[in-house]
């Protein structure tokens, strides 16, 4: 069984590896790692282009986890098509 000091060092190395790819808020990295350790779920919400997908991919690769992206934004073309059809 892993000792506390060894586990702490392993977790710090993991945070360091992820933080090399995701240059941002280290608190988010630590909280996401905590969720992964307890088999939890994480929902990243923020403005576009701030690295949410990059962070998720970095976690998946570093921890050997499966990565699945769920996007709720409708494609603009689909929205415009529906608007155009309802006017006809």
PDB file of N, CA and C in Angstrom:
ATOM      1  N   UNK A   1       0.840  -1.182   0.000  1.00  0.00           N
ATOM      2  CA  UNK A   1       0.000   0.000   0.000  1.00  0.00           C
ATOM      3  C   UNK A   1       0.887   1.248   0.000  1.00  0.00           C
ATOM      4  N   UNK A   2       0.453   2.270  -0.731  1.00  0.00           N
ATOM      5  CA  UNK A   2       1.228   3.486  -0.873  1.00  0.00           C
ATOM      6  C   UNK A   2       1.187   4.311   0.418  1.00  0.00           C
ATOM      7  N   UNK A   3       2.342   4.770   0.850  1.00  0.00           N
ATOM      8  CA  UNK A   3       2.426   5.627   2.033  1.00  0.00           C
ATOM      9  C   UNK A   3       1.914   7.027   1.696  1.00  0.00           C
ATOM     10  N   UNK A   4       1.543   7.769   2.726  1.00  0.00           N
ATOM     11  CA  UNK A   4       0.973   9.106   2.527  1.00  0.00           C
ATOM     12  C   UNK A   4       1.949  10.025   1.803  1.00  0.00           C
ATOM     13  N   UNK A   5       3.213  10.021   2.198  1.00  0.00           N
ATOM     14  CA  UNK A   5       4.206  10.891   1.561  1.00  0.00           C
ATOM     15  C   UNK A   5       4.390  10.531   0.091  1.00  0.00           C
ATOM     16  N   UNK A   6       4.430   9.251  -0.199  1.00  0.00           N
ATOM     17  CA  UNK A   6       4.580   8.795  -1.581  1.00  0.00           C
ATOM     18  C   UNK A   6       3.360   9.180  -2.417  1.00  0.00           C
ATOM     19  N   UNK A   7       2.171   9.039  -1.840  1.00  0.00           N
ATOM     20  CA  UNK A   7       0.940   9.426  -2.536  1.00  0.00           C
ATOM     21  C   UNK A   7       0.929  10.925  -2.800  1.00  0.00           C
ATOM     22  N   UNK A   8       1.357  11.703  -1.817  1.00  0.00           N
ATOM     23  CA  UNK A   8       1.406  13.160  -1.972  1.00  0.00           C
ATOM     24  C   UNK A   8       2.351  13.559  -3.103  1.00  0.00           C
ATOM     25  N   UNK A   9       3.512  12.921  -3.162  1.00  0.00           N
ATOM     26  CA  UNK A   9       4.475  13.213  -4.226  1.00  0.00           C
ATOM     27  C   UNK A   9       3.925  12.827  -5.596  1.00  0.00           C
ATOM     28  N   UNK A  10       3.249  11.702  -5.660  1.00  0.00           N
ATOM     29  CA  UNK A  10       2.651  11.258  -6.921  1.00  0.00           C
ATOM     30  C   UNK A  10       1.592  12.245  -7.395  1.00  0.00           C
ATOM     31  N   UNK A  11       0.762  12.717  -6.477  1.00  0.00           N
ATOM     32  CA  UNK A  11      -0.278  13.687  -6.834  1.00  0.00           C
ATOM     33  C   UNK A  11       0.332  15.010  -7.283  1.00  0.00           C
ATOM     34  N   UNK A  12       1.388  15.459  -6.604  1.00  0.00           N
ATOM     35  CA  UNK A  12       2.053  16.706  -7.002  1.00  0.00           C
ATOM     36  C   UNK A  12       2.668  16.575  -8.390  1.00  0.00           C
ATOM     37  N   UNK A  13       3.259  15.421  -8.690  1.00  0.00           N
ATOM     38  CA  UNK A  13       3.819  15.190 -10.027  1.00  0.00           C
ATOM     39  C   UNK A  13       2.717  15.210 -11.085  1.00  0.00           C
ATOM     40  N   UNK A  14       1.577  14.650 -10.736  1.00  0.00           N
ATOM     41  CA  UNK A  14       0.442  14.639 -11.665  1.00  0.00           C
ATOM     42  C   UNK A  14      -0.038  16.054 -11.939  1.00  0.00           C
ATOM     43  N   UNK A  15      -0.183  16.855 -10.886  1.00  0.00           N
ATOM     44  CA  UNK A  15      -0.591  18.256 -11.050  1.00  0.00           C
ATOM     45  C   UNK A  15       0.434  18.993 -11.901  1.00  0.00           C
ATOM     46  N   UNK A  16       1.719  18.739 -11.666  1.00  0.00           N
ATOM     47  CA  UNK A  16       2.782  19.391 -12.428  1.00  0.00           C
ATOM     48  C   UNK A  16       2.713  19.021 -13.906  1.00  0.00           C
ATOM     49  N   UNK A  17       2.500  17.747 -14.210  1.00  0.00           N
ATOM     50  CA  UNK A  17       2.415  17.303 -15.615  1.00  0.00           C
ATOM     51  C   UNK A  17       1.248  17.965 -16.334  1.00  0.00           C
ATOM     52  N   UNK A  18       0.108  17.995 -15.679  1.00  0.00           N
ATOM     53  CA  UNK A  18      -1.073  18.598 -16.300  1.00  0.00           C
ATOM     54  C   UNK A  18      -0.885  20.102 -16.454  1.00  0.00           C
ATOM     55  N   UNK A  19      -0.269  20.742 -15.460  1.00  0.00           N
ATOM     56  CA  UNK A  19      -0.063  22.191 -15.495  1.00  0.00           C
ATOM     57  C   UNK A  19       0.947  22.608 -16.555  1.00  0.00           C
ATOM     58  N   UNK A  20       1.759  21.690 -17.033  1.00  0.00           N
ATOM     59  CA  UNK A  20       2.675  22.012 -18.140  1.00  0.00           C
ATOM     60  C   UNK A  20       1.909  22.208 -19.440  1.00  0.00           C
ATOM     61  N   UNK A  21       0.790  21.518 -19.565  1.00  0.00           N
ATOM     62  CA  UNK A  21      -0.034  21.614 -20.774  1.00  0.00           C
ATOM     63  C   UNK A  21      -1.095  22.688 -20.595  1.00  0.00           C
ATOM     64  N   UNK A  22      -1.784  22.655 -19.474  1.00  0.00           N
ATOM     65  CA  UNK A  22      -2.857  23.605 -19.184  1.00  0.00           C
ATOM     66  C   UNK A  22      -2.282  24.733 -18.341  1.00  0.00           C
ATOM     67  N   UNK A  23      -2.000  25.846 -18.983  1.00  0.00           N
ATOM     68  CA  UNK A  23      -1.455  27.006 -18.283  1.00  0.00           C
ATOM     69  C   UNK A  23      -2.649  27.843 -17.850  1.00  0.00           C
ATOM     70  N   UNK A  24      -3.029  27.688 -16.623  1.00  0.00           N
ATOM     71  CA  UNK A  24      -4.213  28.389 -16.140  1.00  0.00           C
ATOM     72  C   UNK A  24      -4.291  28.307 -14.639  1.00  0.00           C
ATOM     73  N   UNK A  25      -5.473  28.164 -14.141  1.00  0.00           N
ATOM     74  CA  UNK A  25      -5.738  28.140 -12.717  1.00  0.00           C
ATOM     75  C   UNK A  25      -5.390  26.765 -12.139  1.00  0.00           C
ATOM     76  N   UNK A  26      -4.339  26.698 -11.321  1.00  0.00           N
ATOM     77  CA  UNK A  26      -3.925  25.420 -10.736  1.00  0.00           C
ATOM     78  C   UNK A  26      -4.979  24.869  -9.779  1.00  0.00           C
ATOM     79  N   UNK A  27      -5.788  25.744  -9.206  1.00  0.00           N
ATOM     80  CA  UNK A  27      -6.865  25.285  -8.320  1.00  0.00           C
ATOM     81  C   UNK A  27      -7.840  24.400  -9.089  1.00  0.00           C
ATOM     82  N   UNK A  28      -8.128  24.754 -10.324  1.00  0.00           N
ATOM     83  CA  UNK A  28      -9.019  23.943 -11.158  1.00  0.00           C
ATOM     84  C   UNK A  28      -8.395  22.570 -11.397  1.00  0.00           C
ATOM     85  N   UNK A  29      -7.093  22.538 -11.638  1.00  0.00           N
ATOM     86  CA  UNK A  29      -6.393  21.268 -11.851  1.00  0.00           C
ATOM     87  C   UNK A  29      -6.506  20.402 -10.599  1.00  0.00           C
ATOM     88  N   UNK A  30      -6.270  20.989  -9.446  1.00  0.00           N
ATOM     89  CA  UNK A  30      -6.314  20.232  -8.183  1.00  0.00           C
ATOM     90  C   UNK A  30      -7.731  19.729  -7.871  1.00  0.00           C
ATOM     91  N   UNK A  31      -8.724  20.568  -8.091  1.00  0.00           N
ATOM     92  CA  UNK A  31     -10.109  20.153  -7.818  1.00  0.00           C
ATOM     93  C   UNK A  31     -10.562  19.064  -8.790  1.00  0.00           C
ATOM     94  N   UNK A  32     -10.130  19.158 -10.035  1.00  0.00           N
ATOM     95  CA  UNK A  32     -10.474  18.130 -11.009  1.00  0.00           C
ATOM     96  C   UNK A  32      -9.799  16.808 -10.652  1.00  0.00           C
ATOM     97  N   UNK A  33      -8.561  16.880 -10.195  1.00  0.00           N
ATOM     98  CA  UNK A  33      -7.858  15.674  -9.754  1.00  0.00           C
ATOM     99  C   UNK A  33      -8.559  15.059  -8.543  1.00  0.00           C
ATOM    100  N   UNK A  34      -9.006  15.895  -7.619  1.00  0.00           N
ATOM    101  CA  UNK A  34      -9.736  15.388  -6.446  1.00  0.00           C
ATOM    102  C   UNK A  34     -11.007  14.663  -6.877  1.00  0.00           C
ATOM    103  N   UNK A  35     -11.714  15.219  -7.853  1.00  0.00           N
ATOM    104  CA  UNK A  35     -12.931  14.570  -8.355  1.00  0.00           C
ATOM    105  C   UNK A  35     -12.603  13.222  -8.996  1.00  0.00           C
ATOM    106  N   UNK A  36     -11.503  13.165  -9.735  1.00  0.00           N
ATOM    107  CA  UNK A  36     -11.103  11.905 -10.372  1.00  0.00           C
ATOM    108  C   UNK A  36     -10.738  10.849  -9.328  1.00  0.00           C
ATOM    109  N   UNK A  37     -10.119  11.273  -8.247  1.00  0.00           N
ATOM    110  CA  UNK A  37      -9.705  10.329  -7.200  1.00  0.00           C
ATOM    111  C   UNK A  37     -10.888   9.675  -6.494  1.00  0.00           C
ATOM    112  N   UNK A  38     -12.006  10.378  -6.422  1.00  0.00           N
ATOM    113  CA  UNK A  38     -13.185   9.822  -5.741  1.00  0.00           C
ATOM    114  C   UNK A  38     -14.232   9.336  -6.743  1.00  0.00           C
ATOM    115  N   UNK A  39     -13.776   9.139  -8.006  1.00  0.00           N
ATOM    116  CA  UNK A  39     -14.656   8.638  -9.061  1.00  0.00           C
ATOM    117  C   UNK A  39     -15.847   9.570  -9.300  1.00  0.00           C
ATOM    118  N   UNK A  40     -15.584  10.870  -9.229  1.00  0.00           N
ATOM    119  CA  UNK A  40     -16.636  11.862  -9.418  1.00  0.00           C
ATOM    120  C   UNK A  40     -16.725  12.333 -10.858  1.00  0.00           C
ATOM    121  N   UNK A  41     -17.545  13.324 -11.069  1.00  0.00           N
ATOM    122  CA  UNK A  41     -17.745  13.926 -12.387  1.00  0.00           C
ATOM    123  C   UNK A  41     -17.384  15.395 -12.322  1.00  0.00           C
ATOM    124  N   UNK A  42     -16.999  15.942 -13.468  1.00  0.00           N
ATOM    125  CA  UNK A  42     -16.623  17.348 -13.547  1.00  0.00           C
ATOM    126  C   UNK A  42     -17.320  17.962 -14.749  1.00  0.00           C
ATOM    127  N   UNK A  43     -17.872  19.148 -14.571  1.00  0.00           N
ATOM    128  CA  UNK A  43     -18.443  19.924 -15.666  1.00  0.00           C
ATOM    129  C   UNK A  43     -17.666  21.229 -15.737  1.00  0.00           C
ATOM    130  N   UNK A  44     -16.965  21.456 -16.850  1.00  0.00           N
ATOM    131  CA  UNK A  44     -16.217  22.691 -17.037  1.00  0.00           C
ATOM    132  C   UNK A  44     -17.125  23.713 -17.696  1.00  0.00           C
ATOM    133  N   UNK A  45     -17.320  24.836 -17.040  1.00  0.00           N
ATOM    134  CA  UNK A  45     -18.104  25.936 -17.601  1.00  0.00           C
ATOM    135  C   UNK A  45     -17.243  27.188 -17.595  1.00  0.00           C
ATOM    136  N   UNK A  46     -17.091  27.805 -18.753  1.00  0.00           N
ATOM    137  CA  UNK A  46     -16.327  29.038 -18.856  1.00  0.00           C
ATOM    138  C   UNK A  46     -16.537  29.604 -20.253  1.00  0.00           C
ATOM    139  N   UNK A  47     -15.919  30.729 -20.515  1.00  0.00           N
ATOM    140  CA  UNK A  47     -16.013  31.351 -21.825  1.00  0.00           C
ATOM    141  C   UNK A  47     -15.266  30.505 -22.858  1.00  0.00           C
ATOM    142  N   UNK A  48     -15.642  30.638 -24.139  1.00  0.00           N
ATOM    143  CA  UNK A  48     -14.957  29.882 -25.193  1.00  0.00           C
ATOM    144  C   UNK A  48     -13.472  30.249 -25.278  1.00  0.00           C
ATOM    145  N   UNK A  49     -12.658  29.267 -25.603  1.00  0.00           N
ATOM    146  CA  UNK A  49     -11.247  29.513 -25.858  1.00  0.00           C
ATOM    147  C   UNK A  49     -10.353  29.587 -24.642  1.00  0.00           C
ATOM    148  N   UNK A  50     -10.830  29.176 -23.475  1.00  0.00           N
ATOM    149  CA  UNK A  50     -10.014  29.284 -22.265  1.00  0.00           C
ATOM    150  C   UNK A  50      -9.373  27.962 -21.843  1.00  0.00           C
ATOM    151  N   UNK A  51      -9.504  26.927 -22.663  1.00  0.00           N
ATOM    152  CA  UNK A  51      -8.762  25.700 -22.423  1.00  0.00           C
ATOM    153  C   UNK A  51      -9.500  24.574 -21.731  1.00  0.00           C
ATOM    154  N   UNK A  52     -10.820  24.626 -21.729  1.00  0.00           N
ATOM    155  CA  UNK A  52     -11.593  23.564 -21.055  1.00  0.00           C
ATOM    156  C   UNK A  52     -11.339  22.205 -21.702  1.00  0.00           C
ATOM    157  N   UNK A  53     -11.387  22.154 -23.016  1.00  0.00           N
ATOM    158  CA  UNK A  53     -11.165  20.901 -23.728  1.00  0.00           C
ATOM    159  C   UNK A  53      -9.720  20.444 -23.561  1.00  0.00           C
ATOM    160  N   UNK A  54      -8.781  21.357 -23.632  1.00  0.00           N
ATOM    161  CA  UNK A  54      -7.372  21.030 -23.436  1.00  0.00           C
ATOM    162  C   UNK A  54      -7.137  20.442 -22.050  1.00  0.00           C
ATOM    163  N   UNK A  55      -7.750  21.024 -21.033  1.00  0.00           N
ATOM    164  CA  UNK A  55      -7.614  20.517 -19.666  1.00  0.00           C
ATOM    165  C   UNK A  55      -8.164  19.099 -19.557  1.00  0.00           C
ATOM    166  N   UNK A  56      -9.322  18.858 -20.128  1.00  0.00           N
ATOM    167  CA  UNK A  56      -9.925  17.522 -20.071  1.00  0.00           C
ATOM    168  C   UNK A  56      -9.057  16.496 -20.796  1.00  0.00           C
ATOM    169  N   UNK A  57      -8.529  16.864 -21.953  1.00  0.00           N
ATOM    170  CA  UNK A  57      -7.661  15.949 -22.698  1.00  0.00           C
ATOM    171  C   UNK A  57      -6.367  15.671 -21.932  1.00  0.00           C
ATOM    172  N   UNK A  58      -5.800  16.705 -21.318  1.00  0.00           N
ATOM    173  CA  UNK A  58      -4.567  16.528 -20.539  1.00  0.00           C
ATOM    174  C   UNK A  58      -4.796  15.583 -19.367  1.00  0.00           C
ATOM    175  N   UNK A  59      -5.931  15.722 -18.702  1.00  0.00           N
ATOM    176  CA  UNK A  59      -6.260  14.815 -17.602  1.00  0.00           C
ATOM    177  C   UNK A  59      -6.408  13.390 -18.100  1.00  0.00           C
ATOM    178  N   UNK A  60      -7.149  13.223 -19.165  1.00  0.00           N
ATOM    179  CA  UNK A  60      -7.364  11.892 -19.702  1.00  0.00           C
ATOM    180  C   UNK A  60      -6.061  11.201 -20.062  1.00  0.00           C
ATOM    181  N   UNK A  61      -5.194  11.922 -20.728  1.00  0.00           N
ATOM    182  CA  UNK A  61      -3.924  11.336 -21.147  1.00  0.00           C
ATOM    183  C   UNK A  61      -3.022  11.056 -19.947  1.00  0.00           C
ATOM    184  N   UNK A  62      -2.921  11.998 -19.024  1.00  0.00           N
ATOM    185  CA  UNK A  62      -2.042  11.842 -17.866  1.00  0.00           C
ATOM    186  C   UNK A  62      -2.486  10.704 -16.954  1.00  0.00           C
ATOM    187  N   UNK A  63      -3.791  10.579 -16.745  1.00  0.00           N
ATOM    188  CA  UNK A  63      -4.308   9.570 -15.824  1.00  0.00           C
ATOM    189  C   UNK A  63      -4.715   8.269 -16.508  1.00  0.00           C
ATOM    190  N   UNK A  64      -4.597   8.227 -17.832  1.00  0.00           N
ATOM    191  CA  UNK A  64      -4.978   7.021 -18.559  1.00  0.00           C
ATOM    192  C   UNK A  64      -6.481   6.784 -18.543  1.00  0.00           C
ATOM    193  N   UNK A  65      -7.252   7.868 -18.559  1.00  0.00           N
ATOM    194  CA  UNK A  65      -8.712   7.782 -18.512  1.00  0.00           C
ATOM    195  C   UNK A  65      -9.306   7.941 -19.903  1.00  0.00           C
ATOM    196  N   UNK A  66     -10.536   7.501 -20.060  1.00  0.00           N
ATOM    197  CA  UNK A  66     -11.264   7.729 -21.305  1.00  0.00           C
ATOM    198  C   UNK A  66     -11.699   9.182 -21.364  1.00  0.00           C
ATOM    199  N   UNK A  67     -11.664   9.750 -22.560  1.00  0.00           N
ATOM    200  CA  UNK A  67     -12.055  11.143 -22.755  1.00  0.00           C
ATOM    201  C   UNK A  67     -13.276  11.171 -23.656  1.00  0.00           C
ATOM    202  N   UNK A  68     -14.335  11.836 -23.203  1.00  0.00           N
ATOM    203  CA  UNK A  68     -15.537  12.017 -24.004  1.00  0.00           C
ATOM    204  C   UNK A  68     -15.976  13.462 -23.872  1.00  0.00           C
ATOM    205  N   UNK A  69     -16.247  14.076 -24.995  1.00  0.00           N
ATOM    206  CA  UNK A  69     -16.681  15.467 -24.971  1.00  0.00           C
ATOM    207  C   UNK A  69     -18.166  15.528 -25.272  1.00  0.00           C
ATOM    208  N   UNK A  70     -18.885  16.282 -24.463  1.00  0.00           N
ATOM    209  CA  UNK A  70     -20.304  16.519 -24.685  1.00  0.00           C
ATOM    210  C   UNK A  70     -20.462  18.017 -24.869  1.00  0.00           C
ATOM    211  N   UNK A  71     -21.018  18.423 -26.008  1.00  0.00           N
ATOM    212  CA  UNK A  71     -21.185  19.842 -26.292  1.00  0.00           C
ATOM    213  C   UNK A  71     -22.662  20.134 -26.463  1.00  0.00           C
ATOM    214  N   UNK A  72     -23.133  21.167 -25.788  1.00  0.00           N
ATOM    215  CA  UNK A  72     -24.548  21.499 -25.813  1.00  0.00           C
ATOM    216  C   UNK A  72     -24.882  22.678 -26.720  1.00  0.00           C
ATOM    217  N   UNK A  73     -23.885  23.302 -27.328  1.00  0.00           N
ATOM    218  CA  UNK A  73     -24.126  24.445 -28.193  1.00  0.00           C
ATOM    219  C   UNK A  73     -24.624  23.959 -29.550  1.00  0.00           C
ATOM    220  N   UNK A  74     -25.748  24.495 -29.999  1.00  0.00           N
ATOM    221  CA  UNK A  74     -26.264  24.126 -31.319  1.00  0.00           C
ATOM    222  C   UNK A  74     -25.396  24.738 -32.409  1.00  0.00           C
ATOM    223  N   UNK A  75     -25.130  23.994 -33.468  1.00  0.00           N
ATOM    224  CA  UNK A  75     -24.415  24.586 -34.598  1.00  0.00           C
ATOM    225  C   UNK A  75     -25.250  25.727 -35.184  1.00  0.00           C
ATOM    226  N   UNK A  76     -24.609  26.818 -35.548  1.00  0.00           N
ATOM    227  CA  UNK A  76     -25.314  27.993 -36.054  1.00  0.00           C
ATOM    228  C   UNK A  76     -26.126  27.669 -37.298  1.00  0.00           C
ATOM    229  N   UNK A  77     -25.576  26.879 -38.203  1.00  0.00           N
ATOM    230  CA  UNK A  77     -26.284  26.530 -39.433  1.00  0.00           C
ATOM    231  C   UNK A  77     -27.589  25.811 -39.163  1.00  0.00           C
ATOM    232  N   UNK A  78     -27.596  24.924 -38.209  1.00  0.00           N
ATOM    233  CA  UNK A  78     -28.809  24.193 -37.851  1.00  0.00           C
ATOM    234  C   UNK A  78     -29.853  25.154 -37.302  1.00  0.00           C
ATOM    235  N   UNK A  79     -29.436  26.070 -36.470  1.00  0.00           N
ATOM    236  CA  UNK A  79     -30.352  27.047 -35.894  1.00  0.00           C
ATOM    237  C   UNK A  79     -30.950  27.927 -36.985  1.00  0.00           C
ATOM    238  N   UNK A  80     -30.117  28.378 -37.914  1.00  0.00           N
ATOM    239  CA  UNK A  80     -30.608  29.222 -38.999  1.00  0.00           C
ATOM    240  C   UNK A  80     -31.563  28.446 -39.899  1.00  0.00           C
ATOM    241  N   UNK A  81     -31.287  27.185 -40.153  1.00  0.00           N
ATOM    242  CA  UNK A  81     -32.171  26.380 -40.997  1.00  0.00           C
ATOM    243  C   UNK A  81     -33.544  26.247 -40.365  1.00  0.00           C
ATOM    244  N   UNK A  82     -33.599  26.010 -39.093  1.00  0.00           N
ATOM    245  CA  UNK A  82     -34.881  25.887 -38.410  1.00  0.00           C
ATOM    246  C   UNK A  82     -35.633  27.218 -38.427  1.00  0.00           C
ATOM    247  N   UNK A  83     -34.911  28.314 -38.251  1.00  0.00           N
ATOM    248  CA  UNK A  83     -35.548  29.627 -38.285  1.00  0.00           C
ATOM    249  C   UNK A  83     -36.113  29.912 -39.666  1.00  0.00           C
ATOM    250  N   UNK A  84     -35.352  29.574 -40.692  1.00  0.00           N
ATOM    251  CA  UNK A  84     -35.777  29.809 -42.065  1.00  0.00           C
ATOM    252  C   UNK A  84     -36.998  28.966 -42.409  1.00  0.00           C
ATOM    253  N   UNK A  85     -37.012  27.714 -41.988  1.00  0.00           N
ATOM    254  CA  UNK A  85     -38.139  26.828 -42.283  1.00  0.00           C
ATOM    255  C   UNK A  85     -39.424  27.290 -41.601  1.00  0.00           C
ATOM    256  N   UNK A  86     -39.319  27.822 -40.404  1.00  0.00           N
ATOM    257  CA  UNK A  86     -40.526  28.233 -39.689  1.00  0.00           C
ATOM    258  C   UNK A  86     -41.150  29.485 -40.300  1.00  0.00           C
ATOM    259  N   UNK A  87     -40.380  30.257 -41.054  1.00  0.00           N
ATOM    260  CA  UNK A  87     -40.916  31.461 -41.699  1.00  0.00           C
ATOM    261  C   UNK A  87     -41.689  31.120 -42.971  1.00  0.00           C
ATOM    262  N   UNK A  88     -41.383  29.998 -43.581  1.00  0.00           N
ATOM    263  CA  UNK A  88     -41.983  29.646 -44.879  1.00  0.00           C
ATOM    264  C   UNK A  88     -43.437  29.272 -44.764  1.00  0.00           C
TER     265      UNK A  88
END
